[in-house]
Amino acid sequence: EIIVVTLIYLAFFITGILSYQDFGISVDEWDLRLLGFVNLKYITEIFFQNISTKLDEILLIPQISDYSGNTHGAIFALPMAFVEYFFNITDSQKYYFIRHYFNHLIFLISNFYFFLLVKERFNNWIYGIFGGLFLFLSPRIFAESFYNQKDILFLSLFTINLYYGMHFLKSSSLKNSILFSFTTALAIDIRIMGIIIAPVIVFLTYLKYLKDKNFKIFTGISIYLILFPLLTILFWPYLWENPFIHFAQVFKILSSFPLGGYNFYLGDYYETSNLPWHYIFVWIGITTPVFYLVLFILGFSSYTLRLKKRISKIISVSQAGINQMRRMIGDVSAEVVYNGVDTEYYNPNLPTPYKKGDPQLLFVSALRPYKKASVLIDSMPELLKKYPKIHLQIAGSGEETIHLNNLIE
């Protein structure tokens, strides 16, 4: 096992060394370089003021409080900016290639952790090798492991974090608590979504306590809940001055991040906020090797059949939900149990302060194409002929919001 694993990962490393200069620069890389220098300047202004003025000779660096790119942590961009400054790298090709090299190196490290995850999950190191090979040989992931310093880097750090999370669940020792806290902070400081693992692990820890009734498990989780926020702040200079408010601001901005522009897809341009439902499936299909897709279909079908045997009945809040489940797993016993309604708040005799017409129409839903809110809007001219005082209110949000606003206007 050791010989085979060593040879395979040595081959991975050599492949990366030979390939890291073969890929161009992504649209985000200039911004990420600036992000690194913004944070480096902020730190040097506090601790090394003589260096701060030298950084402005490299490029025009705004103050961290004025910089709009603080929605992402600088755990990778900051060290890369320091390397560029410290070694006086002035060739733009070289400092981007250095970023590509280290980004891919982190991906290779995470690939080894993925091997360990699969190996421990199936108790078979050969399965782990296949998992590592599939991840490494995926063309799109391999290519982006050089120049995508957001998504692929987050994938890498989250994989490592997941490995230590699994070990933390097995044993909440001081060592595992520290390693899990450290890797959680690293993941969050690339993408704030990395925080999702914290409540998941806390919940699983509570379930483990219910099973084992061992209070010692809460010692580890307490260390984790104290340490990972502190490390997150330490690794993210933007949070230093006002960690809670700045973190909340970042979370709020990213929760409703504006998507502008158009995507060219199947011969037409589509607003990025109003893409066809099949967009993601088509792109996954054309960027994933056929062999991978075949394995996915076989695995998904096998899992679905096993799942179907375990299901005695489906309960859903709508017939549409039942129909969707039946399309996925076949014909099974099902029953609709509609959402309850609190009649103290919703009944025909209550006052209607928001009523603006007669009759009053209310559409409450996620604003997605399959919900067909556009059909209702298109019908309003005909309804107004018969009911001149009719009024329609639409409550909801979603990818069709802009399109529906354009229809109304």
GROMACS .gro file of C-alpha atoms in nm:
model
  409
    1GLU     CA    1   0.000   0.000   0.000
    2ILE     CA    2   0.267   0.253   0.101
    3ILE     CA    3   0.470   0.193  -0.216
    4VAL     CA    4   0.169   0.219  -0.449
    5VAL     CA    5   0.029   0.529  -0.280
    6THR     CA    6   0.371   0.697  -0.278
    7LEU     CA    7   0.428   0.627  -0.648
    8ILE     CA    8   0.082   0.751  -0.748
    9TYR     CA    9   0.107   1.078  -0.556
   10LEU     CA   10   0.462   1.127  -0.680
   11ALA     CA   11   0.322   1.093  -1.033
   12PHE     CA   12   0.052   1.348  -0.944
   13PHE     CA   13   0.316   1.589  -0.818
   14ILE     CA   14   0.539   1.551  -1.125
   15THR     CA   15   0.237   1.602  -1.351
   16GLY     CA   16   0.158   1.925  -1.168
   17ILE     CA   17   0.518   2.047  -1.193
   18LEU     CA   18   0.512   1.987  -1.568
   19SER     CA   19   0.168   2.146  -1.615
   20TYR     CA   20   0.137   2.451  -1.389
   21GLN     CA   21   0.268   2.689  -1.657
   22ASP     CA   22   0.029   2.557  -1.923
   23PHE     CA   23  -0.282   2.740  -1.802
   24GLY     CA   24  -0.380   3.103  -1.843
   25ILE     CA   25  -0.510   3.357  -1.594
   26SER     CA   26  -0.873   3.356  -1.477
   27VAL     CA   27  -1.085   3.670  -1.449
   28ASP     CA   28  -1.057   3.666  -1.069
   29GLU     CA   29  -0.680   3.645  -1.034
   30TRP     CA   30  -0.603   4.016  -1.059
   31ASP     CA   31  -0.864   4.090  -0.792
   32LEU     CA   32  -0.725   3.815  -0.568
   33ARG     CA   33  -0.374   3.956  -0.608
   34LEU     CA   34  -0.503   4.296  -0.502
   35LEU     CA   35  -0.689   4.135  -0.209
   36GLY     CA   36  -0.360   3.992  -0.088
   37PHE     CA   37  -0.181   4.326  -0.104
   38VAL     CA   38  -0.469   4.510   0.063
   39ASN     CA   39  -0.439   4.277   0.361
   40LEU     CA   40  -0.058   4.281   0.356
   41LYS     CA   41  -0.058   4.662   0.359
   42TYR     CA   42  -0.305   4.665   0.647
   43ILE     CA   43  -0.081   4.436   0.853
   44THR     CA   44   0.239   4.626   0.771
   45GLU     CA   45   0.076   4.957   0.866
   46ILE     CA   46   0.021   4.809   1.212
   47PHE     CA   47   0.347   4.621   1.266
   48PHE     CA   48   0.603   4.724   0.997
   49GLN     CA   49   0.531   5.078   0.881
   50ASN     CA   50   0.856   5.106   0.685
   51ILE     CA   51   0.740   4.821   0.458
   52SER     CA   52   0.395   4.969   0.400
   53THR     CA   53   0.523   5.254   0.182
   54LYS     CA   54   0.723   5.009  -0.033
   55LEU     CA   55   0.409   4.813  -0.115
   56ASP     CA   56   0.254   5.116  -0.284
   57GLU     CA   57   0.540   5.105  -0.534
   58ILE     CA   58   0.417   4.765  -0.653
   59LEU     CA   59   0.058   4.868  -0.730
   60LEU     CA   60  -0.208   5.112  -0.616
   61ILE     CA   61  -0.344   4.961  -0.295
   62PRO     CA   62  -0.663   5.095  -0.132
   63GLN     CA   63  -0.718   5.095   0.243
   64ILE     CA   64  -0.883   4.780   0.371
   65SER     CA   65  -1.184   4.981   0.494
   66ASP     CA   66  -1.240   5.116   0.139
   67TYR     CA   67  -1.184   4.791  -0.045
   68SER     CA   68  -1.493   4.620  -0.186
   69GLY     CA   69  -1.340   4.273  -0.209
   70ASN     CA   70  -1.341   4.200   0.163
   71THR     CA   71  -1.620   3.947   0.118
   72HIS     CA   72  -1.351   3.681   0.079
   73GLY     CA   73  -1.081   3.589   0.325
   74ALA     CA   74  -0.715   3.633   0.234
   75ILE     CA   75  -0.572   3.311   0.377
   76PHE     CA   76  -0.419   3.229   0.037
   77ALA     CA   77  -0.393   3.571  -0.128
   78LEU     CA   78  -0.205   3.725   0.167
   79PRO     CA   79   0.088   3.477   0.176
   80MET     CA   80   0.114   3.497  -0.203
   81ALA     CA   81   0.137   3.877  -0.187
   82PHE     CA   82   0.409   3.845   0.076
   83VAL     CA   83   0.604   3.600  -0.142
   84GLU     CA   84   0.579   3.839  -0.435
   85TYR     CA   85   0.705   4.131  -0.223
   86PHE     CA   86   0.973   3.942  -0.030
   87PHE     CA   87   1.135   3.789  -0.340
   88ASN     CA   88   1.082   4.108  -0.544
   89ILE     CA   89   0.899   3.929  -0.825
   90THR     CA   90   0.821   4.192  -1.089
   91ASP     CA   91   0.744   3.965  -1.385
   92SER     CA   92   0.364   3.935  -1.396
   93GLN     CA   93   0.384   3.590  -1.556
   94LYS     CA   94   0.601   3.463  -1.273
   95TYR     CA   95   0.388   3.586  -0.985
   96TYR     CA   96   0.075   3.438  -1.138
   97PHE     CA   97   0.249   3.109  -1.209
   98ILE     CA   98   0.368   3.094  -0.846
   99ARG     CA   99   0.006   3.125  -0.737
  100HIS     CA  100  -0.090   2.847  -0.979
  101TYR     CA  101   0.184   2.624  -0.840
  102PHE     CA  102   0.085   2.665  -0.476
  103ASN     CA  103  -0.287   2.643  -0.549
  104HIS     CA  104  -0.229   2.309  -0.723
  105LEU     CA  105  -0.001   2.192  -0.442
  106ILE     CA  106  -0.280   2.251  -0.189
  107PHE     CA  107  -0.516   2.061  -0.419
  108LEU     CA  108  -0.275   1.764  -0.423
  109ILE     CA  109  -0.258   1.767  -0.044
  110SER     CA  110  -0.637   1.770  -0.025
  111ASN     CA  111  -0.647   1.486  -0.278
  112PHE     CA  112  -0.445   1.275  -0.035
  113TYR     CA  113  -0.692   1.360   0.242
  114PHE     CA  114  -0.971   1.255   0.006
  115PHE     CA  115  -0.789   0.924  -0.042
  116LEU     CA  116  -0.782   0.884   0.338
  117LEU     CA  117  -1.154   0.967   0.367
  118VAL     CA  118  -1.252   0.707   0.108
  119LYS     CA  119  -1.011   0.451   0.251
  120GLU     CA  120  -1.153   0.490   0.604
  121ARG     CA  121  -1.513   0.502   0.480
  122PHE     CA  122  -1.487   0.168   0.294
  123ASN     CA  123  -1.198   0.022   0.492
  124ASN     CA  124  -1.019  -0.041   0.164
  125TRP     CA  125  -0.711   0.151   0.044
  126ILE     CA  126  -0.770   0.051  -0.320
  127TYR     CA  127  -1.105   0.232  -0.312
  128GLY     CA  128  -0.916   0.530  -0.176
  129ILE     CA  129  -0.673   0.518  -0.469
  130PHE     CA  130  -0.963   0.514  -0.715
  131GLY     CA  131  -1.121   0.809  -0.537
  132GLY     CA  132  -0.798   1.008  -0.559
  133LEU     CA  133  -0.753   0.915  -0.926
  134PHE     CA  134  -1.108   1.014  -1.020
  135LEU     CA  135  -1.065   1.351  -0.848
  136PHE     CA  136  -0.723   1.419  -1.003
  137LEU     CA  137  -0.820   1.304  -1.355
  138SER     CA  138  -1.138   1.510  -1.377
  139PRO     CA  139  -1.040   1.749  -1.661
  140ARG     CA  140  -1.220   2.057  -1.534
  141ILE     CA  141  -1.113   2.013  -1.171
  142PHE     CA  142  -0.752   1.944  -1.277
  143ALA     CA  143  -0.738   2.256  -1.494
  144GLU     CA  144  -0.900   2.481  -1.236
  145SER     CA  145  -0.676   2.346  -0.960
  146PHE     CA  146  -0.414   2.584  -1.099
  147TYR     CA  147  -0.600   2.909  -1.165
  148ASN     CA  148  -0.921   2.888  -0.962
  149GLN     CA  149  -0.813   3.021  -0.624
  150LYS     CA  150  -1.165   3.045  -0.485
  151ASP     CA  151  -1.378   2.742  -0.564
  152ILE     CA  152  -1.107   2.477  -0.602
  153LEU     CA  153  -0.913   2.613  -0.308
  154PHE     CA  154  -1.230   2.601  -0.100
  155LEU     CA  155  -1.294   2.244  -0.221
  156SER     CA  156  -0.941   2.151  -0.114
  157LEU     CA  157  -0.956   2.308   0.232
  158PHE     CA  158  -1.310   2.183   0.295
  159THR     CA  159  -1.200   1.828   0.209
  160ILE     CA  160  -0.917   1.852   0.462
  161ASN     CA  161  -1.157   2.004   0.715
  162LEU     CA  162  -1.405   1.721   0.658
  163TYR     CA  163  -1.135   1.463   0.728
  164TYR     CA  164  -1.051   1.619   1.063
  165GLY     CA  165  -1.421   1.662   1.135
  166MET     CA  166  -1.471   1.288   1.097
  167HIS     CA  167  -1.179   1.220   1.329
  168PHE     CA  168  -1.316   1.470   1.578
  169LEU     CA  169  -1.646   1.278   1.584
  170LYS     CA  170  -1.457   0.955   1.655
  171SER     CA  171  -1.249   1.112   1.932
  172SER     CA  172  -1.288   1.469   2.055
  173SER     CA  173  -0.934   1.478   2.195
  174LEU     CA  174  -0.743   1.803   2.235
  175LYS     CA  175  -0.535   1.726   1.926
  176ASN     CA  176  -0.840   1.656   1.709
  177SER     CA  177  -1.022   1.963   1.848
  178ILE     CA  178  -0.730   2.188   1.754
  179LEU     CA  179  -0.681   2.037   1.407
  180PHE     CA  180  -1.053   2.054   1.334
  181SER     CA  181  -1.071   2.416   1.455
  182PHE     CA  182  -0.766   2.512   1.249
  183THR     CA  183  -0.894   2.362   0.924
  184THR     CA  184  -1.246   2.501   0.978
  185ALA     CA  185  -1.097   2.849   1.006
  186LEU     CA  186  -0.894   2.795   0.688
  187ALA     CA  187  -1.204   2.690   0.493
  188ILE     CA  188  -1.410   2.984   0.621
  189ASP     CA  189  -1.131   3.225   0.531
  190ILE     CA  190  -1.160   3.121   0.167
  191ARG     CA  191  -1.539   3.093   0.145
  192ILE     CA  192  -1.764   3.195   0.430
  193MET     CA  193  -1.981   2.893   0.342
  194GLY     CA  194  -1.716   2.684   0.516
  195ILE     CA  195  -1.895   2.763   0.843
  196ILE     CA  196  -2.166   2.511   0.748
  197ILE     CA  197  -1.961   2.223   0.890
  198ALA     CA  198  -1.973   2.370   1.243
  199PRO     CA  199  -2.348   2.323   1.311
  200VAL     CA  200  -2.342   1.984   1.136
  201ILE     CA  201  -2.065   1.852   1.360
  202VAL     CA  202  -2.227   2.003   1.672
  203PHE     CA  203  -2.553   1.826   1.585
  204LEU     CA  204  -2.377   1.494   1.520
  205THR     CA  205  -2.186   1.533   1.847
  206TYR     CA  206  -2.515   1.579   2.031
  207LEU     CA  207  -2.654   1.263   1.869
  208LYS     CA  208  -2.340   1.079   1.977
  209TYR     CA  209  -2.393   1.203   2.332
  210LEU     CA  210  -2.752   1.076   2.330
  211LYS     CA  211  -2.617   0.735   2.233
  212ASP     CA  212  -2.311   0.714   2.460
  213LYS     CA  213  -2.414   0.947   2.749
  214ASN     CA  214  -2.052   1.058   2.778
  215PHE     CA  215  -2.019   1.418   2.899
  216LYS     CA  216  -1.649   1.428   2.805
  217ILE     CA  217  -1.750   1.480   2.443
  218PHE     CA  218  -1.864   1.832   2.533
  219THR     CA  219  -1.510   1.926   2.637
  220GLY     CA  220  -1.390   1.881   2.281
  221ILE     CA  221  -1.685   2.060   2.127
  222SER     CA  222  -1.639   2.352   2.369
  223ILE     CA  223  -1.274   2.385   2.267
  224TYR     CA  224  -1.379   2.374   1.901
  225LEU     CA  225  -1.655   2.636   1.938
  226ILE     CA  226  -1.412   2.873   2.111
  227LEU     CA  227  -1.105   2.808   1.899
  228PHE     CA  228  -1.234   2.808   1.542
  229PRO     CA  229  -1.393   3.157   1.564
  230LEU     CA  230  -1.071   3.294   1.716
  231LEU     CA  231  -0.860   3.138   1.441
  232THR     CA  232  -1.105   3.260   1.176
  233ILE     CA  233  -1.058   3.616   1.300
  234LEU     CA  234  -0.681   3.574   1.330
  235PHE     CA  235  -0.646   3.454   0.969
  236TRP     CA  236  -0.880   3.723   0.827
  237PRO     CA  237  -0.739   4.074   0.892
  238TYR     CA  238  -1.061   4.244   0.781
  239LEU     CA  239  -1.227   4.101   1.092
  240TRP     CA  240  -0.964   4.229   1.335
  241GLU     CA  241  -1.117   4.569   1.414
  242ASN     CA  242  -1.480   4.466   1.446
  243PRO     CA  243  -1.512   4.088   1.399
  244PHE     CA  244  -1.882   4.037   1.467
  245ILE     CA  245  -2.013   4.332   1.265
  246HIS     CA  246  -1.776   4.273   0.973
  247PHE     CA  247  -1.854   3.901   0.962
  248ALA     CA  248  -2.228   3.977   0.967
  249GLN     CA  249  -2.181   4.230   0.686
  250VAL     CA  250  -1.995   3.978   0.472
  251PHE     CA  251  -2.262   3.715   0.539
  252LYS     CA  252  -2.540   3.961   0.447
  253ILE     CA  253  -2.369   4.070   0.125
  254LEU     CA  254  -2.302   3.715   0.008
  255SER     CA  255  -2.650   3.594   0.101
  256SER     CA  256  -2.791   3.823  -0.169
  257PHE     CA  257  -2.488   3.861  -0.391
  258PRO     CA  258  -2.587   4.048  -0.709
  259LEU     CA  259  -2.528   3.858  -1.031
  260GLY     CA  260  -2.492   4.075  -1.337
  261GLY     CA  261  -2.419   4.020  -1.702
  262TYR     CA  262  -2.509   3.750  -1.949
  263ASN     CA  263  -2.404   3.393  -2.025
  264PHE     CA  264  -2.376   3.266  -2.381
  265TYR     CA  265  -2.554   2.931  -2.378
  266LEU     CA  266  -2.679   2.711  -2.662
  267GLY     CA  267  -2.651   2.995  -2.912
  268ASP     CA  268  -2.830   3.263  -2.706
  269TYR     CA  269  -2.746   3.512  -2.432
  270TYR     CA  270  -2.920   3.468  -2.097
  271GLU     CA  271  -2.918   3.689  -1.789
  272THR     CA  272  -2.710   3.521  -1.520
  273SER     CA  273  -3.005   3.561  -1.283
  274ASN     CA  274  -3.248   3.398  -1.526
  275LEU     CA  275  -3.077   3.091  -1.670
  276PRO     CA  276  -3.277   2.795  -1.805
  277TRP     CA  277  -3.340   2.511  -1.563
  278HIS     CA  278  -3.126   2.276  -1.769
  279TYR     CA  279  -2.820   2.505  -1.773
  280ILE     CA  280  -2.638   2.337  -1.484
  281PHE     CA  281  -2.713   1.987  -1.611
  282VAL     CA  282  -2.583   2.063  -1.960
  283TRP     CA  283  -2.262   2.218  -1.828
  284ILE     CA  284  -2.199   1.929  -1.593
  285GLY     CA  285  -2.261   1.691  -1.883
  286ILE     CA  286  -2.021   1.856  -2.128
  287THR     CA  287  -1.741   1.911  -1.873
  288THR     CA  288  -1.753   1.566  -1.713
  289PRO     CA  289  -1.599   1.257  -1.877
  290VAL     CA  290  -1.859   1.013  -2.009
  291PHE     CA  291  -1.708   0.737  -1.794
  292TYR     CA  292  -1.771   0.943  -1.481
  293LEU     CA  293  -2.130   1.010  -1.587
  294VAL     CA  294  -2.190   0.639  -1.649
  295LEU     CA  295  -2.051   0.553  -1.305
  296PHE     CA  296  -2.270   0.822  -1.149
  297ILE     CA  297  -2.584   0.689  -1.319
  298LEU     CA  298  -2.503   0.332  -1.213
  299GLY     CA  299  -2.428   0.436  -0.855
  300PHE     CA  300  -2.732   0.661  -0.828
  301SER     CA  301  -2.958   0.390  -0.971
  302SER     CA  302  -2.819   0.131  -0.731
  303TYR     CA  303  -2.864   0.366  -0.435
  304THR     CA  304  -3.219   0.453  -0.545
  305LEU     CA  305  -3.318   0.088  -0.565
  306ARG     CA  306  -3.177   0.023  -0.218
  307LEU     CA  307  -3.353   0.330  -0.087
  308LYS     CA  308  -3.685   0.227  -0.241
  309LYS     CA  309  -3.673  -0.105  -0.059
  310ARG     CA  310  -3.641   0.080   0.272
  311ILE     CA  311  -3.931   0.322   0.208
  312SER     CA  312  -4.273   0.214   0.329
  313LYS     CA  313  -4.453   0.539   0.254
  314ILE     CA  314  -4.390   0.893   0.130
  315ILE     CA  315  -4.552   1.191   0.301
  316SER     CA  316  -4.532   1.529   0.128
  317VAL     CA  317  -4.691   1.872   0.165
  318SER     CA  318  -4.801   1.864  -0.198
  319GLN     CA  319  -4.891   1.628  -0.478
  320ALA     CA  320  -4.613   1.784  -0.681
  321GLY     CA  321  -4.363   1.671  -0.419
  322ILE     CA  322  -4.497   1.317  -0.434
  323ASN     CA  323  -4.485   1.317  -0.814
  324GLN     CA  324  -4.124   1.431  -0.805
  325MET     CA  325  -4.027   1.158  -0.559
  326ARG     CA  326  -4.204   0.896  -0.768
  327ARG     CA  327  -4.012   1.010  -1.075
  328MET     CA  328  -3.692   0.954  -0.879
  329ILE     CA  329  -3.760   0.623  -0.708
  330GLY     CA  330  -4.064   0.479  -0.882
  331ASP     CA  331  -4.417   0.402  -0.767
  332VAL     CA  332  -4.445   0.388  -0.388
  333SER     CA  333  -4.725   0.438  -0.137
  334ALA     CA  334  -4.774   0.811  -0.073
  335GLU     CA  335  -4.998   1.058   0.108
  336VAL     CA  336  -5.035   1.436   0.099
  337VAL     CA  337  -5.043   1.617   0.435
  338TYR     CA  338  -5.082   1.986   0.365
  339ASN     CA  339  -4.906   2.257   0.562
  340GLY     CA  340  -5.101   2.372   0.863
  341VAL     CA  341  -5.252   2.719   0.884
  342ASP     CA  342  -5.277   2.926   1.201
  343THR     CA  343  -5.636   3.056   1.178
  344GLU     CA  344  -5.564   3.327   1.434
  345TYR     CA  345  -5.354   3.498   1.168
  346TYR     CA  346  -5.518   3.374   0.850
  347ASN     CA  347  -5.897   3.368   0.814
  348PRO     CA  348  -6.153   3.548   0.595
  349ASN     CA  349  -6.283   3.767   0.880
  350LEU     CA  350  -5.953   3.939   0.963
  351PRO     CA  351  -5.891   4.299   0.848
  352THR     CA  352  -5.697   4.331   0.523
  353PRO     CA  353  -5.474   4.638   0.552
  354TYR     CA  354  -5.270   4.534   0.247
  355LYS     CA  355  -5.570   4.490   0.020
  356LYS     CA  356  -5.543   4.727  -0.276
  357GLY     CA  357  -5.810   4.598  -0.509
  358ASP     CA  358  -6.122   4.390  -0.551
  359PRO     CA  359  -6.072   4.109  -0.613
  360GLN     CA  360  -5.730   4.085  -0.456
  361LEU     CA  361  -5.489   3.822  -0.594
  362LEU     CA  362  -5.189   3.708  -0.393
  363PHE     CA  363  -4.907   3.494  -0.534
  364VAL     CA  364  -4.666   3.363  -0.269
  365SER     CA  365  -4.384   3.146  -0.399
  366ALA     CA  366  -4.020   3.120  -0.495
  367LEU     CA  367  -3.985   3.315  -0.818
  368ARG     CA  368  -3.862   3.039  -1.045
  369PRO     CA  369  -3.962   2.968  -1.406
  370TYR     CA  370  -4.152   2.646  -1.330
  371LYS     CA  371  -4.376   2.835  -1.082
  372LYS     CA  372  -4.529   3.015  -1.386
  373ALA     CA  373  -4.575   3.356  -1.222
  374SER     CA  374  -4.522   3.502  -1.568
  375VAL     CA  375  -4.845   3.337  -1.687
  376LEU     CA  376  -5.036   3.515  -1.412
  377ILE     CA  377  -4.878   3.849  -1.502
  378ASP     CA  378  -4.953   3.800  -1.872
  379SER     CA  379  -5.317   3.725  -1.783
  380MET     CA  380  -5.370   4.053  -1.596
  381PRO     CA  381  -5.470   4.265  -1.902
  382GLU     CA  382  -5.758   4.027  -1.978
  383LEU     CA  383  -5.861   4.008  -1.611
  384LEU     CA  384  -5.862   4.390  -1.586
  385LYS     CA  385  -6.118   4.406  -1.866
  386LYS     CA  386  -6.360   4.203  -1.656
  387TYR     CA  387  -6.249   4.324  -1.311
  388PRO     CA  388  -6.123   4.684  -1.344
  389LYS     CA  389  -6.029   4.703  -0.972
  390ILE     CA  390  -5.842   4.375  -0.959
  391HIS     CA  391  -5.497   4.387  -0.799
  392LEU     CA  392  -5.215   4.133  -0.797
  393GLN     CA  393  -4.947   4.112  -0.530
  394ILE     CA  394  -4.645   3.887  -0.573
  395ALA     CA  395  -4.444   3.789  -0.267
  396GLY     CA  396  -4.122   3.597  -0.311
  397SER     CA  397  -3.774   3.601  -0.456
  398GLY     CA  398  -3.567   3.391  -0.690
  399GLU     CA  399  -3.379   3.381  -1.017
  400GLU     CA  400  -3.684   3.503  -1.214
  401THR     CA  401  -3.721   3.829  -1.017
  402ILE     CA  402  -3.561   4.054  -1.279
  403HIS     CA  403  -3.752   3.888  -1.562
  404LEU     CA  404  -4.086   3.932  -1.382
  405ASN     CA  405  -4.011   4.296  -1.301
  406ASN     CA  406  -3.944   4.355  -1.672
  407LEU     CA  407  -4.277   4.193  -1.760
  408ILE     CA  408  -4.463   4.417  -1.514
  409GLU     CA  409  -4.295   4.731  -1.645
   0.00000   0.00000   0.00000
